[in-house]
Coordinates of C-alpha atoms and ligand atoms in Angstrom, one line a residue:
X1 CA 200.3 88.0 136.1
X2 CA 202.1 91.9 136.7
X3 CA 201.5 94.3 134.4
X4 CA 204.8 94.6 133.6
X5 CA 205.4 90.9 132.5
X6 CA 202.6 91.0 130.6
X7 CA 203.9 94.1 127.8
X8 CA 207.2 91.9 127.9
X9 CA 205.0 88.9 126.6
X10 CA 202.4 91.7 123.8
X11 CA 205.6 93.4 123.0
X12 CA 206.4 90.0 122.0
X13 CA 204.3 88.3 120.6
X14 CA 203.4 91.8 118.7
X15 CA 206.7 91.5 117.6
X16 CA 205.9 88.1 115.5
X17 CA 202.6 89.2 114.0
X18 CA 203.6 92.8 112.3
X19 CA 203.7 92.5 108.5
X20 CA 206.3 93.4 106.2
X21 CA 205.0 96.7 105.7
X22 CA 205.0 98.1 108.9
X23 CA 207.7 96.3 110.1
X24 CA 209.4 98.4 107.1
X25 CA 207.6 101.6 107.7
X26 CA 209.5 101.8 111.3
X27 CA 212.2 102.1 110.2
X28 CA 212.4 104.1 107.9
X29 CA 210.5 106.7 109.8
X30 CA 211.3 106.4 113.7
X31 CA 213.4 104.4 115.8
X32 CA 212.3 102.2 118.6
X33 CA 213.7 102.6 122.1
X34 CA 213.4 99.5 123.8
X35 CA 209.4 100.0 123.7
X36 CA 209.0 103.7 122.8
X37 CA 208.1 104.7 119.7
X38 CA 210.5 108.1 119.8
X39 CA 210.6 111.5 117.1
X40 CA 213.3 111.6 114.9
X41 CA 214.6 113.9 116.2
X42 CA 218.1 114.6 113.6
X43 CA 216.7 114.1 111.3
X44 CA 216.5 116.7 109.4
X45 CA 216.0 120.3 107.9
X46 CA 213.3 122.1 109.4
X47 CA 212.6 123.2 104.9
X48 CA 208.9 123.3 104.9
X49 CA 206.7 126.8 105.1
X50 CA 204.7 125.9 108.0
X51 CA 201.1 125.3 106.5
X52 CA 198.4 127.5 107.6
X53 CA 194.3 126.2 107.2
X54 CA 192.5 128.6 105.8
X55 CA 189.6 130.8 107.3
X56 CA 186.3 130.1 107.5
X57 CA 183.0 132.1 109.2
X58 CA 180.0 130.6 110.7
X59 CA 178.4 130.1 108.1
X60 CA 180.0 127.1 106.2
X61 CA 179.8 123.4 104.7
X62 CA 183.0 121.1 105.5
X63 CA 183.0 118.2 103.7
X64 CA 184.4 115.5 105.2
X65 CA 186.3 112.8 102.0
X66 CA 188.9 111.5 100.8
X67 CA 191.7 113.5 99.5
X68 CA 195.7 114.3 99.0
X69 CA 198.0 116.5 100.8
X70 CA 201.8 116.9 99.5
X71 CA 202.7 115.8 103.5
X72 CA 207.2 114.4 103.5
X73 CA 207.4 115.5 100.9
X74 CA 206.4 117.2 97.5
X75 CA 204.3 113.8 96.2
X76 CA 200.8 113.9 97.7
X77 CA 199.7 110.9 99.9
X78 CA 196.3 110.0 100.6
X79 CA 195.1 111.1 103.9
X80 CA 191.4 113.2 105.0
X81 CA 189.5 116.3 105.3
X82 CA 187.1 118.2 105.7
X83 CA 188.4 120.0 102.0
X84 CA 190.5 120.0 100.0
X85 CA 194.1 118.8 102.0
X86 CA 194.6 117.4 105.2
X87 CA 192.5 118.6 108.1
X88 CA 190.1 121.8 107.8
X89 CA 189.6 124.9 108.2
X90 CA 189.8 127.6 110.6
X91 CA 186.0 128.7 111.9
X92 CA 186.3 132.3 113.2
X93 CA 183.1 132.9 114.6
X94 CA 182.0 136.2 117.8
X95 CA 180.1 135.2 120.2
X96 CA 176.6 135.4 120.0
X97 CA 176.5 134.2 116.9
X98 CA 174.7 131.8 115.6
X99 CA 176.7 129.3 114.0
X100 CA 175.1 127.1 110.7
X101 CA 177.6 124.7 109.6
X102 CA 176.5 121.3 107.2
X103 CA 178.9 118.5 107.0
X104 CA 179.3 116.3 104.3
X105 CA 179.8 112.8 104.3
X106 CA 181.8 111.9 101.8
X107 CA 183.9 109.1 103.2
X108 CA 183.3 106.1 102.8
X109 CA 183.2 105.0 106.1
X110 CA 180.0 107.3 109.6
X111 CA 181.7 109.9 110.8
X112 CA 179.6 113.2 112.4
X113 CA 182.0 116.3 114.5
X114 CA 182.6 117.1 118.1
X115 CA 182.5 120.7 118.9
X116 CA 185.2 120.7 121.1
X117 CA 185.1 123.9 123.6
X118 CA 181.2 124.6 123.0
X119 CA 179.0 124.4 124.9
X120 CA 176.0 123.5 122.7
X121 CA 173.5 122.0 122.8
X122 CA 173.3 118.0 123.6
X123 CA 171.6 117.8 119.8
X124 CA 174.2 119.9 117.9
X125 CA 177.2 117.7 120.7
X126 CA 178.5 115.1 117.7
X127 CA 177.7 112.0 120.3
X128 CA 178.3 108.7 119.4
X129 CA 174.8 108.2 119.1
X130 CA 174.5 110.8 116.6
X131 CA 176.0 109.6 113.1
X132 CA 176.3 110.9 109.6
X133 CA 176.1 107.9 106.8
X134 CA 177.3 108.0 103.9
X135 CA 176.8 110.1 100.9
X136 CA 174.5 111.8 104.6
X137 CA 174.0 115.9 105.1
X138 CA 173.7 116.9 109.1
X139 CA 173.0 120.3 109.5
X140 CA 174.7 121.9 113.2
X141 CA 172.9 124.8 114.2
X142 CA 173.7 126.4 116.7
X143 CA 174.6 129.9 118.9
X144 CA 178.0 130.5 120.3
X145 CA 177.7 131.4 123.8
X146 CA 180.8 131.5 126.2
X147 CA 183.7 133.6 125.7
X148 CA 186.6 133.5 124.1
X149 CA 188.2 130.6 122.8
X150 CA 190.4 128.0 121.7
X151 CA 188.4 125.6 121.0
X152 CA 188.4 122.7 118.6
X153 CA 186.0 120.1 116.3
X154 CA 187.0 116.5 115.0
X155 CA 184.8 112.5 114.6
X156 CA 183.1 112.0 118.0
X157 CA 182.5 107.6 117.0
X158 CA 182.8 104.7 119.4
X159 CA 185.4 103.1 118.8
X160 CA 186.7 104.6 115.5
X161 CA 187.0 107.9 116.9
X162 CA 191.2 108.0 116.7
X163 CA 191.7 106.7 112.9
X164 CA 189.9 109.8 111.1
X165 CA 191.0 112.6 113.7
X166 CA 195.0 110.8 112.9
X167 CA 194.3 110.5 109.3
X168 CA 194.1 114.6 108.8
X169 CA 189.4 115.1 110.3
X170 CA 190.2 117.8 112.8
X171 CA 189.8 122.2 112.9
X172 CA 190.4 124.7 114.6
X173 CA 186.8 126.4 116.1
X174 CA 187.8 129.9 117.6
X175 CA 185.5 132.1 119.8
X176 CA 185.9 136.5 120.1
X177 CA 184.7 138.5 122.3
X178 CA 184.4 142.2 123.0
X179 CA 186.4 141.7 125.8
X180 CA 189.7 139.5 124.9
X181 CA 189.6 142.9 121.4
X182 CA 190.1 145.7 124.2
X183 CA 193.1 143.1 125.8
X184 CA 194.8 144.5 121.4
X185 CA 196.7 141.1 121.9
X186 CA 198.5 140.4 118.4
X187 CA 196.6 139.9 115.6
X188 CA 196.4 138.8 112.7
X189 CA 200.0 137.5 110.9
X190 CA 201.2 137.4 114.8
X191 CA 198.3 135.5 115.7
X192 CA 199.8 131.8 114.5
X193 CA 197.3 128.4 114.2
X194 CA 199.5 125.5 116.3
X195 CA 197.5 121.8 115.1
X196 CA 200.5 119.6 116.3
X197 CA 199.8 115.9 115.6
X198 CA 201.9 113.2 115.5
X199 CA 201.9 109.9 112.9
X200 CA 203.6 107.4 111.7
X201 CA 204.3 107.2 108.3
X202 CA 204.6 104.2 105.5
X203 CA 206.9 103.6 102.9
X204 CA 204.6 105.3 100.5
X205 CA 204.5 108.2 102.5
X206 CA 201.1 108.1 103.4
X207 CA 199.8 108.0 106.9
X208 CA 200.4 104.3 109.0
X209 CA 197.0 104.4 111.3
X210 CA 196.9 100.5 112.2
X211 CA 198.2 100.5 116.3
X212 CA 199.5 97.7 117.5
X213 CA 198.1 95.6 120.8
X214 CA 200.9 97.7 123.0
X215 CA 199.4 100.9 121.4
X216 CA 196.1 100.5 122.3
X217 CA 197.1 99.6 125.7
X218 CA 199.6 102.6 126.0
X219 CA 197.9 105.3 123.3
X220 CA 199.6 105.2 119.4
X221 CA 202.9 107.0 119.3
X222 CA 204.3 108.3 115.5
X223 CA 207.7 109.3 115.1
X224 CA 207.0 112.1 113.7
X225 CA 205.6 115.1 114.6
X226 CA 203.3 117.9 112.0
X227 CA 202.4 121.6 112.7
X228 CA 199.0 122.3 110.3
X229 CA 200.4 118.7 108.5
X230 CA 203.5 120.0 107.8
X231 CA 206.2 118.2 108.8
X232 CA 209.7 119.8 109.3
X233 CA 208.0 122.9 109.8
X234 CA 209.1 126.6 109.4
X235 CA 207.7 130.0 110.5
X236 CA 209.5 133.7 109.4
X237 CA 208.7 136.0 112.1
X238 CA 210.1 139.1 112.9
X239 CA 211.5 140.5 116.8
X240 CA 207.4 141.1 117.8
X241 CA 204.9 139.6 120.0
X242 CA 203.6 136.8 118.9
X243 CA 200.6 134.8 119.8
X244 CA 200.5 131.0 119.1
X245 CA 196.6 128.8 119.9
X246 CA 198.3 125.4 120.1
X247 CA 196.2 122.5 120.0
X248 CA 197.5 119.1 120.5
X249 CA 195.0 117.3 118.4
X250 CA 197.1 113.8 118.6
X251 CA 196.0 110.8 119.2
X252 CA 197.7 110.2 122.6
X253 CA 200.9 112.0 122.3
X254 CA 202.0 114.2 125.8
X255 CA 204.2 117.5 124.8
X256 CA 206.1 119.4 127.2
X257 CA 206.4 122.7 125.1
X258 CA 209.2 124.9 126.4
X259 CA 211.8 127.5 123.8
X260 CA 215.7 126.3 122.4
X261 CA 216.6 129.6 123.6
X262 CA 214.3 129.0 126.6
X263 CA 212.8 131.9 127.2
X264 CA 210.1 133.5 128.5
X265 CA 206.7 132.8 127.3
X266 CA 203.2 133.8 128.3
X267 CA 200.0 131.6 129.1
X268 CA 197.1 133.8 128.3
X269 CA 195.0 131.1 127.8
X270 CA 193.8 127.8 127.8
X271 CA 191.3 125.4 126.6
X272 CA 188.0 127.2 128.0
X273 CA 189.5 131.1 127.3
X274 CA 191.9 132.9 129.0
X275 CA 193.8 133.3 131.7
X276 CA 193.3 136.1 134.8
X277 CA 196.1 136.7 133.8
X278 CA 199.5 136.6 131.8
X279 CA 201.6 133.6 133.0
X280 CA 205.1 133.7 132.9
X281 CA 206.9 129.9 131.9
X282 CA 209.6 128.3 130.6
X283 CA 207.6 125.5 129.7
X284 CA 204.1 123.7 129.6
X285 CA 202.6 119.7 129.7
X286 CA 200.0 119.4 126.6
X287 CA 198.3 116.2 126.4
X288 CA 196.0 114.6 123.7
X289 CA 192.2 117.5 123.3
X290 CA 194.5 120.7 125.0
X291 CA 194.5 124.0 124.3
X292 CA 197.3 126.3 125.0
X293 CA 197.2 130.1 123.7
X294 CA 200.1 132.3 123.8
X295 CA 201.5 135.0 123.8
X296 CA 206.2 134.0 122.8
X297 CA 208.3 137.7 122.0
X298 CA 210.9 137.2 119.8
X299 CA 212.3 140.6 120.5
X300 CA 214.7 138.1 122.6
X301 CA 216.2 136.7 119.6
X302 CA 218.4 138.6 117.0
X303 CA 217.5 138.4 113.4
X304 CA 219.2 135.5 111.6
X305 CA 218.2 133.3 114.9
X306 CA 216.8 129.9 114.8
X307 CA 214.4 129.3 117.5
X308 CA 212.5 126.3 117.8
X309 CA 209.7 125.1 119.7
X310 CA 210.5 121.9 121.3
X311 CA 209.2 119.1 123.5
X312 CA 211.6 119.0 127.0
X313 CA 211.7 115.3 128.6
X314 CA 209.7 114.5 130.5
X315 CA 208.7 111.7 133.6
X316 CA 205.6 111.3 135.3
X317 CA 202.9 110.0 132.6
X318 CA 204.2 106.8 132.3
X319 CA 207.3 104.4 130.0
X320 CA 205.6 105.1 127.0
X321 CA 206.4 108.4 126.4
X322 CA 208.2 111.5 127.5
X323 CA 211.9 111.2 128.4
X324 CA 213.3 112.0 124.4
X325 CA 213.9 115.8 123.4
X326 CA 212.8 116.9 120.2
X327 CA 212.5 119.9 118.3
X328 CA 208.5 120.4 117.1
X329 CA 208.7 123.7 114.2
X330 CA 212.1 126.2 113.7
X331 CA 210.6 130.1 114.2
X332 CA 213.0 131.7 112.1
X333 CA 213.4 135.3 112.9
X334 CA 214.3 137.1 109.7
X335 CA 213.5 141.2 110.8
X336 CA 213.2 143.2 112.6
X337 CA 210.0 145.7 114.1
X338 CA 209.1 148.0 116.4
X339 CA 205.9 146.5 118.9
X340 CA 203.8 148.7 120.2
X341 CA 202.5 145.6 122.3
X342 CA 202.4 146.2 125.9
X343 CA 201.2 142.5 127.5
X344 CA 198.5 143.4 129.2
X345 CA 198.2 143.4 133.5
X346 CA 195.2 141.4 133.4
X347 CA 193.3 139.4 130.4
X348 CA 190.0 138.4 132.3
X349 CA 188.0 138.4 135.3
X350 CA 185.8 135.2 136.2
X351 CA 183.8 134.2 139.0
X352 CA 186.1 131.2 140.6
X353 CA 183.4 128.4 141.9
X354 CA 183.4 127.6 145.4
X355 CA 180.5 126.1 146.8
X356 CA 178.9 122.4 144.7
X357 CA 175.7 120.1 146.0
X358 CA 177.2 117.1 144.7
X359 CA 180.7 114.7 144.9
X360 CA 181.5 112.0 142.8
X361 CA 184.0 110.2 141.8
X362 CA 185.5 107.6 138.9
X363 CA 188.3 105.6 139.0
X364 CA 190.8 105.0 136.0
X365 CA 191.4 101.8 135.5
X366 CA 193.5 99.7 132.9
X367 CA 192.0 95.4 133.0
X368 CA 194.1 94.4 130.6
X369 CA 192.5 90.9 131.0
X370 CA 189.2 92.5 130.0
X371 CA 187.9 90.7 126.5
X372 CA 186.0 93.9 126.1
X373 CA 187.7 96.9 127.0
X374 CA 190.5 97.3 129.2
X375 CA 190.3 100.9 130.2
X376 CA 187.6 101.8 132.8
X377 CA 185.7 104.5 134.1
X378 CA 184.1 102.8 137.9
X379 CA 184.5 99.4 136.4
X380 CA 183.0 100.1 133.0
X381 CA 183.3 100.2 129.5
X382 CA 181.2 102.5 127.3
X383 CA 177.5 101.2 126.7
X384 CA 175.6 104.0 124.5
X385 CA 172.0 103.0 125.5
X386 CA 173.5 103.1 129.5
X387 CA 173.4 106.2 131.3
X388 CA 175.5 106.2 134.0
X389 CA 175.5 110.3 136.3
X390 CA 172.5 112.0 136.0
X391 CA 172.4 115.8 137.3
X392 CA 170.6 118.1 137.9
X393 CA 169.9 120.9 135.2
X394 CA 172.2 124.1 136.5
X395 CA 173.6 122.7 139.6
X396 CA 177.6 123.4 140.6
X397 CA 178.9 119.3 141.4
X398 CA 182.4 118.7 142.8
X399 CA 184.0 115.4 140.5
X400 CA 187.6 114.2 141.6
X401 CA 188.9 111.7 138.7
X402 CA 191.1 109.2 140.0
X403 CA 194.3 107.7 139.0
X404 CA 195.4 106.8 142.3
X405 CA 196.0 103.0 140.9
X406 CA 196.9 102.8 137.6
X407 CA 199.7 104.2 135.4
X408 CA 199.3 105.4 132.7
X409 CA 198.4 109.2 131.2
X410 CA 194.0 109.9 131.1
X411 CA 193.6 113.5 129.5
X412 CA 189.7 113.6 131.2
X413 CA 187.6 115.3 128.8
X414 CA 184.3 116.8 129.6
X415 CA 181.2 117.4 127.1
X416 CA 178.5 120.0 127.6
X417 CA 180.4 121.8 130.1
X418 CA 183.8 124.0 131.3
X419 CA 185.7 123.3 135.3
X420 CA 187.5 124.2 136.9
X421 CA 190.6 122.4 138.9
X422 CA 190.7 122.7 142.1
X423 CA 193.9 120.2 143.3
X424 CA 195.8 117.8 142.4
X425 CA 197.0 114.7 144.4
X426 CA 199.4 113.2 144.4
X427 CA 201.6 111.8 141.4
X428 CA 203.1 116.1 140.6
X429 CA 200.7 117.2 143.7
X430 CA 200.0 121.0 142.0
X431 CA 197.7 122.8 139.9
X432 CA 199.4 124.1 136.9
X433 CA 199.3 127.8 135.1
X434 CA 197.4 126.5 132.1
X435 CA 195.2 125.1 134.8
X436 CA 194.0 128.2 136.4
X437 CA 191.1 129.5 133.9
X438 CA 188.0 127.0 132.4
X439 CA 188.7 124.1 131.0
X440 CA 187.9 121.0 129.3
X441 CA 190.2 118.3 129.3
X442 CA 192.5 117.8 132.6
X443 CA 196.1 115.6 131.5
X444 CA 195.5 112.9 134.3
X445 CA 199.2 111.2 135.2
X446 CA 199.8 108.1 136.8
X447 CA 199.2 108.8 140.5
X448 CA 197.0 111.5 140.9
X449 CA 193.5 112.1 142.5
X450 CA 191.7 115.5 139.9
X451 CA 189.4 117.2 141.4
X452 CA 187.4 120.1 139.5
X453 CA 184.3 121.9 139.9
X454 CA 182.1 121.2 137.0
X455 CA 179.1 123.4 136.4
X456 CA 176.2 122.1 134.4
X457 CA 174.3 124.5 132.2
X458 CA 173.2 122.8 129.7
X459 CA 170.1 119.5 129.8
X460 CA 170.6 116.5 127.9
X461 CA 172.9 113.3 127.3
X462 CA 176.4 114.2 127.3
X463 CA 179.7 112.0 127.7
X464 CA 182.6 112.2 129.2
X465 CA 185.7 109.8 128.2
X466 CA 189.7 110.2 127.8
X467 CA 191.3 112.3 125.5
X468 CA 193.7 109.6 124.7
X469 CA 191.8 108.5 121.8
X470 CA 192.9 105.3 121.5
X471 CA 191.7 104.9 124.8
X472 CA 188.7 106.5 124.7
X473 CA 187.9 103.7 121.2
X474 CA 188.4 100.7 123.5
X475 CA 185.4 101.9 125.5
X476 CA 187.4 104.4 128.5
X477 CA 184.1 106.5 128.4
X478 CA 180.8 106.8 129.6
X479 CA 177.6 108.9 129.3
X480 CA 176.3 111.8 132.2
X481 CA 172.7 113.0 131.5
X482 CA 171.8 116.2 132.7
X483 CA 168.6 117.5 133.8
Ligands
LIG501 CU1 193.7 107.3 128.9

């Protein structure tokens, strides 16, 4: 059976088994556009002040728990968080610092923390083997040894990562350095973290994470776009430069970020830290797990103007999403300001990897007839006790993520190492400005083969996986060991 026919049959059969509640809530919370879940576009004003997660040091305690949050209205609903309310605090440390974070598991389920983007020892990385059971604690202790950048943390379990992240377990982990400080980038109230997630909302206002069979294939897409756990958010700004540290913590939704006034903005960083130089762009496609650090010059707008951060349509990532524009948040340009900030010509000098000792290829496929796990890497699904690849410590290798025959998007993420892009063949056929820095997650679109060079500096057992969290939970992951 061809995949399209299969999808047609499947969408019919899943429609018949949907519960009354999910039919009701999907009718209430958004539109289904054929097979596509479309974000609500013109449904209400952006009237909720953007929540900003509190900032804590690297010496803290995170309590994973059931908590409440006013998500869609002023009445509080049940969510998950690393403290009071949805999400977790922003952890802010300086490169070289020792981190000591105690995770307390107050959930009824097991959990753990993966420090996405941090290059730390394998036994602290939150491998799916390393579980923290209910009512137990785990002390994450490591030294930060990497350049300044926007990283994040979230649970990393085999088969239930998506649910815990979607219900609220995620937070930012920002690394600072003297080199970065010397650039004088906008800070304090001009440095804004934006954690973007899409959610499906039940009739009672709480989050509905019950992916259908189709969504296990394509990824869970919610109709409501939240930023820092705020629905329809706005932020007051003045006519000056702002630094926005943006994380896509959605399960599967990709955003083509742009400003509603079509103004240029400047990419200054990506997953693994700063770029060589600011890159002026008018849009950036950010897949799940990726971060972009951007500068927006609101002096190009007039006082009284409203500028939206929005997602523009895109047509290169399969059929499930991308064909509608929608607003994400509003910036109210409220006051005039004199800005002394000058955009630097250069940001950070880092060496380009140029020689590797080995090439490995990872073929990404979707086998809808498979008995366990439809999404595969090299025709395998994840097995925790199987080491799929062994890598020599200190080596630089070339890895190909090959989605040439696939028709879905796979944001591929590696733990315990960073990489640099070498090429993208097929599909979009280009390396984009935000991909010109160290990265840990790269979007491999349908028909694309992305080649990266990876430097392996930490020994131990780590995972490579797709960061579409439904794909990951379905088994699109493998182990590699550096020794
Ligand atoms: Cu995937």
